[in-house]
XYZ file of C-alpha atoms in Angstrom:
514
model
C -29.683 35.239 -11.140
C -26.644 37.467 -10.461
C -25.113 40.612 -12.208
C -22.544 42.807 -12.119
C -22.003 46.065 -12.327
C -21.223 45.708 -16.358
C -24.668 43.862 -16.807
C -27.172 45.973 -14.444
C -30.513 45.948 -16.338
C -30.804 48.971 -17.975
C -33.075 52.369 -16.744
C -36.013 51.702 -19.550
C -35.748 47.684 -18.691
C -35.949 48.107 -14.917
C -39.229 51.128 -15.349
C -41.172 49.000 -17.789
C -40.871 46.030 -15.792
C -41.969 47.848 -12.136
C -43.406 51.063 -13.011
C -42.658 53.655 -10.506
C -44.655 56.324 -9.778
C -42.156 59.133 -7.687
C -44.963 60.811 -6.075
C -43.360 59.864 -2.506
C -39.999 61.092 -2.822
C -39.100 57.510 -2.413
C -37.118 58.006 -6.044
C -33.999 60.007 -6.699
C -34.811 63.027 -8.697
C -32.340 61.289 -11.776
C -31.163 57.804 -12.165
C -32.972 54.430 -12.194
C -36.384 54.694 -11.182
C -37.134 51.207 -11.758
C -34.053 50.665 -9.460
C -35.685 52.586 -6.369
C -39.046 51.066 -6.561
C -36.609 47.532 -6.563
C -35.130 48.809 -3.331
C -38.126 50.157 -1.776
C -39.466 46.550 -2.349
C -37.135 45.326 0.201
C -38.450 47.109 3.082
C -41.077 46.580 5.969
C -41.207 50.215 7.227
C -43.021 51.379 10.334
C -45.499 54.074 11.881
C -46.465 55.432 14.437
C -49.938 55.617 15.312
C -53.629 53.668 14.838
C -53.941 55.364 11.436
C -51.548 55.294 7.980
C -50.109 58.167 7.243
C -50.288 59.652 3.547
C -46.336 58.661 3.223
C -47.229 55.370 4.241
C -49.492 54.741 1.992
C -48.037 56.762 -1.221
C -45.027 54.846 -0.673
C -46.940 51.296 -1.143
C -47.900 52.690 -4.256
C -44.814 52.986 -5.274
C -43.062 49.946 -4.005
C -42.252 49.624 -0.839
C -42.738 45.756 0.507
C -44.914 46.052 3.441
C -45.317 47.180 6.914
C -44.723 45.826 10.465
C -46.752 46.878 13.200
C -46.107 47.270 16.754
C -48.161 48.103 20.072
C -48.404 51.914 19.215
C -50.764 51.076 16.109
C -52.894 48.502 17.791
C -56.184 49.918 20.035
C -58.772 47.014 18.802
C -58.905 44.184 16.580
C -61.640 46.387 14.707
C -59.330 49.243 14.437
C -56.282 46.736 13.143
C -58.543 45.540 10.157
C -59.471 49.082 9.343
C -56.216 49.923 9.022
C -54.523 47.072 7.007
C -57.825 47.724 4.830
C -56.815 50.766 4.095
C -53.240 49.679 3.460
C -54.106 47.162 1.096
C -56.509 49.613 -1.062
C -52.875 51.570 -1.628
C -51.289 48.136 -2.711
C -50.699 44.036 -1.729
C -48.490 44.450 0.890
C -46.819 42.426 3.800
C -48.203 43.268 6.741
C -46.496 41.953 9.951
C -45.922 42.113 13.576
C -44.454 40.296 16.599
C -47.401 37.806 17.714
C -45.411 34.642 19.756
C -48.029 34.292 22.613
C -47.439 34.901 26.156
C -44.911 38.153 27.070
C -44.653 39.029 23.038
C -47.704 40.102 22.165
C -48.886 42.709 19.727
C -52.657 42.701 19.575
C -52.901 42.561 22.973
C -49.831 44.972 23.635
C -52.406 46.964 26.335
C -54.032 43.832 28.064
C -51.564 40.871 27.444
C -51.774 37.902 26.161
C -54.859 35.141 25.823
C -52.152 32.640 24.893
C -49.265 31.377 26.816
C -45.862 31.582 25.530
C -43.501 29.140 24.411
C -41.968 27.960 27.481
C -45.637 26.982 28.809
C -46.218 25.111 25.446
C -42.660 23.367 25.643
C -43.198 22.578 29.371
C -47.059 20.800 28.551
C -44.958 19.198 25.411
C -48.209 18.292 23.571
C -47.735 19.530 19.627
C -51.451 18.598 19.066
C -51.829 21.600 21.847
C -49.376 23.953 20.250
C -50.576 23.655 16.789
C -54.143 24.662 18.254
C -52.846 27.300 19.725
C -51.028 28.927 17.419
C -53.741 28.416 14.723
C -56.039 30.157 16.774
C -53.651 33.069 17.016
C -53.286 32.755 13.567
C -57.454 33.038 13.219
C -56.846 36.426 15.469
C -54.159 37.944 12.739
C -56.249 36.905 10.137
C -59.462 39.026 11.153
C -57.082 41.813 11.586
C -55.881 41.955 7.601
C -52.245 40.652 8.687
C -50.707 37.976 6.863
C -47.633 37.875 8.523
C -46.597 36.129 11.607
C -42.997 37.095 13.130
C -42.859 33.965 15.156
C -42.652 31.054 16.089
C -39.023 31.367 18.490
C -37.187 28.429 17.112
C -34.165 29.457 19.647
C -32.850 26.519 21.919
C -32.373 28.807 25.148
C -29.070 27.061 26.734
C -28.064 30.073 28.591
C -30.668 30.550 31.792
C -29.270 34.084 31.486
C -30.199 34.726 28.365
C -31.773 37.925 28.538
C -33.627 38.647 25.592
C -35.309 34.996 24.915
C -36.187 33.276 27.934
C -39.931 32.446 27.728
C -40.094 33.037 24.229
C -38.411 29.687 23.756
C -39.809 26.380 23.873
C -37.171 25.117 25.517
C -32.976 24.077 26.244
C -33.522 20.822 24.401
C -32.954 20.953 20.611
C -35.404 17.762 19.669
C -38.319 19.397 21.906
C -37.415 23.382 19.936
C -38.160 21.216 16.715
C -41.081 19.561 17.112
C -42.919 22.575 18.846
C -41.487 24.606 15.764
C -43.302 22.707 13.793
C -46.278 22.330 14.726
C -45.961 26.595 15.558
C -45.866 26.810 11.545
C -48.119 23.940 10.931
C -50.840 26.013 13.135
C -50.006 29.430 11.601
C -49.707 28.482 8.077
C -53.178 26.261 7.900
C -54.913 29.316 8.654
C -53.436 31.633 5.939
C -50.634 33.473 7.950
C -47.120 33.120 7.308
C -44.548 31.858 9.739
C -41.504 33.493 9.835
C -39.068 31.375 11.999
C -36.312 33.087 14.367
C -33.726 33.845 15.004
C -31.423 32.514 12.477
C -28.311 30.842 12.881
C -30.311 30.730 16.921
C -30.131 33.584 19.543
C -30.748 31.074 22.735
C -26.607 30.419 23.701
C -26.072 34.207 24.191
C -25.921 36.632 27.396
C -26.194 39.737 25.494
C -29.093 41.170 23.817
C -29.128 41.983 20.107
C -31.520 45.444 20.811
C -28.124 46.847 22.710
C -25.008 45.353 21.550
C -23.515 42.452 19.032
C -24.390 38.895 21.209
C -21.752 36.123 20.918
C -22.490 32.646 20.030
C -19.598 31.063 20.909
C -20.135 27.264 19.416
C -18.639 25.084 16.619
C -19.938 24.717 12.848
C -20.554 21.168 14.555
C -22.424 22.373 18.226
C -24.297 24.739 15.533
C -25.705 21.815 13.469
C -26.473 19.679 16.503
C -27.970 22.111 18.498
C -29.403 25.529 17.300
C -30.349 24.611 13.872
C -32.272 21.705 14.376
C -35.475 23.734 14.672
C -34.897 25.708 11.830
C -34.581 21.760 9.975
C -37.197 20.841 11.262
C -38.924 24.193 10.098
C -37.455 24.454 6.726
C -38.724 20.577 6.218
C -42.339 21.745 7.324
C -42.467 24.650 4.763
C -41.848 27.411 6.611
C -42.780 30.468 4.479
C -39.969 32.845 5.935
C -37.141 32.668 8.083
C -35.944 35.781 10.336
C -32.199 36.723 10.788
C -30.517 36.884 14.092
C -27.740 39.912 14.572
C -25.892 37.628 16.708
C -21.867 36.675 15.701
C -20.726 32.810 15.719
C -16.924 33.781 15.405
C -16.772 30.104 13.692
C -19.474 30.783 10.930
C -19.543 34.724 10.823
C -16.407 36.259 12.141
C -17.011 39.621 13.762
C -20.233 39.771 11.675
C -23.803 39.543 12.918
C -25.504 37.017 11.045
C -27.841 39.184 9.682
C -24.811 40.776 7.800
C -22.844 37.323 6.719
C -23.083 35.910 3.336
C -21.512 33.227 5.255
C -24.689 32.800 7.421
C -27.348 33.408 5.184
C -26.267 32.531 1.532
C -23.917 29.477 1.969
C -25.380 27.691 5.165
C -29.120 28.849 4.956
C -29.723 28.740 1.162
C -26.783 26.507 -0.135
C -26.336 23.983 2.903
C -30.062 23.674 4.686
C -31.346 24.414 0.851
C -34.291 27.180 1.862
C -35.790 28.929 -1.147
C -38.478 31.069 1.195
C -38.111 34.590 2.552
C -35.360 35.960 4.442
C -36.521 38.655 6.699
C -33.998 40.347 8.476
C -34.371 41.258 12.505
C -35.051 45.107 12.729
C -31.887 46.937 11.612
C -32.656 49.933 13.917
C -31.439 47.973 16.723
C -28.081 48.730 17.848
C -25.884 45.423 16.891
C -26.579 47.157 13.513
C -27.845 50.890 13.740
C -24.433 51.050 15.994
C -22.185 49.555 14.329
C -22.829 49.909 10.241
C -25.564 52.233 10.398
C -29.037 51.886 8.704
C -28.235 52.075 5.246
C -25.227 50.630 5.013
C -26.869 47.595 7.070
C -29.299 47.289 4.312
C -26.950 47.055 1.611
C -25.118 44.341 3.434
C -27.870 42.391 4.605
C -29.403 42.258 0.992
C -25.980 41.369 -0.378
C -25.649 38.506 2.525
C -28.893 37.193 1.311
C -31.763 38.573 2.945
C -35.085 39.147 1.064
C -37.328 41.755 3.390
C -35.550 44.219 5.506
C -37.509 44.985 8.758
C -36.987 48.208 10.053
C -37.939 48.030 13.424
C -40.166 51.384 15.262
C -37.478 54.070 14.647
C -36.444 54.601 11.319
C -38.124 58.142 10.112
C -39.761 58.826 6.794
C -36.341 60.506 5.782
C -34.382 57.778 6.791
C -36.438 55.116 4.349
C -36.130 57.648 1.407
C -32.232 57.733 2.096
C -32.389 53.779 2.288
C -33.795 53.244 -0.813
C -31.405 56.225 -2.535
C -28.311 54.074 -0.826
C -29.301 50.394 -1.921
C -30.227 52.030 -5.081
C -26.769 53.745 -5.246
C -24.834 50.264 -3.940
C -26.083 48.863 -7.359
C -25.448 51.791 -9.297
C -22.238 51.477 -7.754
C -21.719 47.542 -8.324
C -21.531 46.586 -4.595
C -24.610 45.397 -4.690
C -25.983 43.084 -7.636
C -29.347 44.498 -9.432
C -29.882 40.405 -9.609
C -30.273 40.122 -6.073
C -32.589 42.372 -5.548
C -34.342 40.864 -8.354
C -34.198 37.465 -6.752
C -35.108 39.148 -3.170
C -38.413 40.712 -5.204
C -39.345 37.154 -7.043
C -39.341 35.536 -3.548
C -41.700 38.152 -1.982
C -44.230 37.900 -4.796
C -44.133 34.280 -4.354
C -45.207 34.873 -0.366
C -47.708 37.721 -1.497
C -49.103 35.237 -3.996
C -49.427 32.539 -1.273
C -51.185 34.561 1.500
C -54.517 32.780 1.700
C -57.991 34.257 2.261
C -58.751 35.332 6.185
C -59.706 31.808 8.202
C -61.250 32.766 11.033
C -62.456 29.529 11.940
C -60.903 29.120 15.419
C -64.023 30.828 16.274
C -64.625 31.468 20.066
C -61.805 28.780 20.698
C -58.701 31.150 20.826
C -59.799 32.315 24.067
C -60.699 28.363 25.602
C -57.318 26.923 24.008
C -54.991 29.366 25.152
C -56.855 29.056 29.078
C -56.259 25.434 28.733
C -52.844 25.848 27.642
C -51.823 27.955 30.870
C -53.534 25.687 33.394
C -52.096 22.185 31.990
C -48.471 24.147 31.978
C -48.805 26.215 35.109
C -46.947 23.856 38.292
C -47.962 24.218 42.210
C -44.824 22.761 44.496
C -45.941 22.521 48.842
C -49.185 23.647 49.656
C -50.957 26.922 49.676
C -53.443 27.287 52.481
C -56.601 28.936 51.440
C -56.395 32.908 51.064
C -57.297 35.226 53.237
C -57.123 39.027 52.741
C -54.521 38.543 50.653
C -51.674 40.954 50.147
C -49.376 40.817 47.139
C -46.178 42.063 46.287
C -45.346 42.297 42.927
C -41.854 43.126 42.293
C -41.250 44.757 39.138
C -39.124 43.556 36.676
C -37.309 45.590 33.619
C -39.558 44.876 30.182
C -37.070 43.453 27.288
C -37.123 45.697 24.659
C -38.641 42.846 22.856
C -41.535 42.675 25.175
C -42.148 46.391 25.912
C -44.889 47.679 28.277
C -46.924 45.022 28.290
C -49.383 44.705 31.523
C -48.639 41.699 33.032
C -49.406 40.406 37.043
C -52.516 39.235 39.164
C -54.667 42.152 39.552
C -57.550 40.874 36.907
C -57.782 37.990 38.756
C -57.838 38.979 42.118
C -59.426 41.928 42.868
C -60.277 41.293 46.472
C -56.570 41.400 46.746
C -54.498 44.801 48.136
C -51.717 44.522 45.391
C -48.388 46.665 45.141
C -45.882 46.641 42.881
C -42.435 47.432 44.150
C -39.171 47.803 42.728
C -36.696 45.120 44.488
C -34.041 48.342 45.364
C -36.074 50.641 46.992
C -38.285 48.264 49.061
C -38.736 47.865 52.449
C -39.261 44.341 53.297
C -39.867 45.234 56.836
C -43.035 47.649 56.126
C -44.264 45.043 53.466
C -44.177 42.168 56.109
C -46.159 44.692 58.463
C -48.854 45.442 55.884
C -49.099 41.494 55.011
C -49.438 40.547 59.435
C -52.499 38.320 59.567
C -52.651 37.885 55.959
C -52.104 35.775 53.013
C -48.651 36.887 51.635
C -48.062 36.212 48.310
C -45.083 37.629 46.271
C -45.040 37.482 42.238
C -41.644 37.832 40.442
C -40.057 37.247 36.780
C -37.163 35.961 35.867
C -36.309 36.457 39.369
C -32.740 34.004 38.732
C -31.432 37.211 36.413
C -31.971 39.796 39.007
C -30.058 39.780 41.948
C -32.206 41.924 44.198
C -35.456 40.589 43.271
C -34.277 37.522 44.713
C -32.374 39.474 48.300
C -36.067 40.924 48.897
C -37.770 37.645 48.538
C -35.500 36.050 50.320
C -36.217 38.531 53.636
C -40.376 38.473 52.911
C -39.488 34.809 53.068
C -37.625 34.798 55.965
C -39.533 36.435 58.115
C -42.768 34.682 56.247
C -42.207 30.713 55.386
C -45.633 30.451 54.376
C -45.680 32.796 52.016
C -46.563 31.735 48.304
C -44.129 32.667 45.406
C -45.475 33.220 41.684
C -42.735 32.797 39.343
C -44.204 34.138 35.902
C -40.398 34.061 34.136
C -38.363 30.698 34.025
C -38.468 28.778 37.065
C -35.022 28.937 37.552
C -34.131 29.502 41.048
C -36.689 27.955 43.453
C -36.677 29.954 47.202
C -38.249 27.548 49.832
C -41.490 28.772 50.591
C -44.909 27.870 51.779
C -46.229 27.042 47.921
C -44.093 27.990 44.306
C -46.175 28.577 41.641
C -44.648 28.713 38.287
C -46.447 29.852 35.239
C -43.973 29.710 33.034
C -44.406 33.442 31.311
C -46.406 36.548 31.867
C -49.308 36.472 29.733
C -52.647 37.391 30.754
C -53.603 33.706 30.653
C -50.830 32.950 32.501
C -51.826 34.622 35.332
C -55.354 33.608 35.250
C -54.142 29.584 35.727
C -52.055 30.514 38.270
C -54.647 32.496 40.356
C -56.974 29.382 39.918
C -54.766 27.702 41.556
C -54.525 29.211 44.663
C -58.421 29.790 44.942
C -59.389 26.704 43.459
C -61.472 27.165 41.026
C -62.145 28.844 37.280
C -61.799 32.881 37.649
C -63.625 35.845 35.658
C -61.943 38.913 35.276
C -62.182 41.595 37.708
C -63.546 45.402 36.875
């Protein structure tokens, strides 16, 4: 359904048919009430802290589409289902976050992961394995009252560079993206969470990340179709309940635009061409390809008008800023720049996903923590030989978080506690008091992504040189390979991760240190 401005739905049609309370402030004080709870229907707003506040939950009452959480709400799974208990007793509402496994991690944003990330699942290449996996991650969100999964990664990551995907990928190869997609959704959605798929058109060609700037996709209409939306085929074809927006530009399909913005993108390629009739979410508009260049608002007028269902905020957009989001979509119709019709169709297609959420399955039982440990150690890789430890020293070098990621832990120290382990950042080291505090002992030096950071790779290159026995942990993409004693790659940070690496070297299954 479309409409212009000459045929918006009247005031009386729009209140009797939503029924807006204004106790939030969510409303204008005159005009279309009906209108504003339409707009606030459209968000996923955020919050900060392990509680809701009284706006949050006054302004499900009246409307708005759901919430996203991050690390900030999250200190137990106990506390989680408290909380989106008390968010559903306000209304229905979507309730999301970022859960992909390995460094992306929400629930375990203060331990890390118990599941490896995509790059360990794409390098073991058994779907059987990933579909396990991520249905017992799935089991994990569904205890915790959320019924929304922002994952799986469908992004082909072609650029080693890439600095904002990386591990979150399954892979460079387009066929291997696919399958794993699928069977990502397949393991999510047979558990009662949905999948939302990203990042569409594909963020996994760029060098730029989306959080600070406007990436470039620089491809064809016919690289695009052969290469980064082949997963989101695949995933479309396997019922994927939503599909996430990238804010990336493909000059050839979007102009200047991020897709996130381009009717282009998301009306004639996603919904006309591929033929998807599920959820558009959009990625988090307070990041700065959009907060920086259209603003807020204005981003959420154009993202709903390019075809996008579910606006996700992101962490920093303030109570005032959703009440003058909803007043400014509200006014874009008002105003006919924005069709009342598509935010009717954007509402019919959430109530179809709220109407689909299953009952909590929490049958993975005790298995989440065995499948994701199994996952690890069949994708973690030894190269030379590691001779057995002794007083071992480790230097981990520390590596900038994405802003994807954030401050997750990550590194050895669970696993080796007998261990004297420093972390050290690659420009203010001194290799020559590190190879004095390692003399007479096992050396072993832990890095990530250590390809996309010059220095990291100058300081293990002197450890090394002076130490040839040493053993390198790579726990980012095994990209460049120094020649030492033994190379270890995990293939991503998570907690698991770790834990099959450390096996490794001591030979044997590991319980977590105090």
């Amino acid at each position: 359904m479309s409409a212009t401005r000459d045929s918006l739905p009247g005031a009386a049609d729009l209140s009797t048919r939503t029924g807006l309370s204004t106790s939030t402030g969510l409303s204008a004080s005159t005009g279309d009430p009906g209108l504003h709870r339409l707009a606030a229907g459209a968000l996923l707003i955020s919050f900060r802290g392990t509680t809701a506040p009284d706006w949050v939950l006054r302004g499900l009452e009246d409307g708005l589409g759901g919430v996203c959480l991050f690390g900030f709400n999250v200190a137990s799974g106990e506390q989680v289902g408290a909380l989106t208990a008390r968010l559903n007793e306000a209304a229905r509402p979507v309730v999301s976050l970022d859960e992909e496994g390995g460094d992306v991690t929400r629930l375990a944003y203060h331990t890390g992961s118990a599941y490896p990330g995509n790059a360990a699942l794409g390098r073991v290449d058994d779907v059987g394995l990933t579909e396990r996996v991520y249905h017992a991650m799935a089991a994990d969100l569904a205890r915790c009252g959320v019924n929304l999964d922002m994952g799986p990664v469908a992004d082909v990551n072609t650029a080693d560079d890439n600095p904002i995907i990386g591990t979150r990928s399954f892979g460079p190869s387009p066929d291997l993206v696919a399958r794993h997609t699928v069977a990502a959704v397949r393991g999510l959605q047979s558990a009662g969470i949905a999948a939302c798929v990203k990042h569409f058109p594909g963020h996994g060609a760029t060098h730029q990340d989306s959080h600070l700037e406007i990436p470039l996709v620089d491809a064809s209409l016919d690289l695009l179709r052969e290469r980064e939306l082949v997963p989101f085929v695949a995933a479309i074809e396997a019922g994927a309940k939503s599909i996430m927006t990238a804010h990336v530009a493909v000059p050839e399909l979007t102009g200047d635009l991020p897709a996130t913005l381009s009717r282009e993108a998301l009306t004639r390629l996603l919904r006309r061409e591929l033929g998807y009739d599920g959820v558009v979410v959009s990625d988090a508009l307070d990041m700065h390809a959009i907060s920086e260049s259209v603003g807020l608002a204005e981003g959420a007028v154009l993202s709903l008008a390019a075809g996008a269902d579910l606006l996700c905020l992101g962490p920093l957009p303030t109570p005032e800023d959703v009440r003058r989001m909803v007043a400014h979509i509200a006014a874009a119709v008002t105003e006919g720049r924005l069709a009342a019709g598509r935010l009717e169709e954007a509402a019919g297609r959430v109530d179809r996903l709220r109407a689909w959420f299953a009952r909590p399955d929490a049958s993975a039982g005790d298995e989440s923590q065995v499948v994701g440990l199994d996952a690890a150690r069949r994708a973690v890789s030894l190269t030379g030989a590691a001779a057995p430890l002794v007083d071992p020293f480790v230097v981990e070098l520390d590596t900038p978080p994405t802003i994807a990621v954030g401050e997750v832990p990550w590194g050895v120290g669970p696993w080796l506690p007998q261990a004297e382990i420093v972390r050290v950042r690659p420009e203010d080291a001194d290799a020559a008091a590190l190879l004095g505090r390692a003399r007479d002992r096992s050396l072993i030096v832990v890095v990530k992504d250590a390809h996309r950071h010059p220095r990291s790779r100058d300081l293990v290159s002197a450890l090394l040189a002076a130490r040839p026995d040493a053993v390198v942990m790579e726990m980012g993409l095994p990209i460049w390979r120094p020649g030492a004693g033994a190379y270890l790659a995990t293939y991503g940070a998570a907690r698991a991760n770790a834990q099959a690496a450390v096996e490794l070297l001591s030979g044997g299954p590991l319980v977590a240190g105090l």
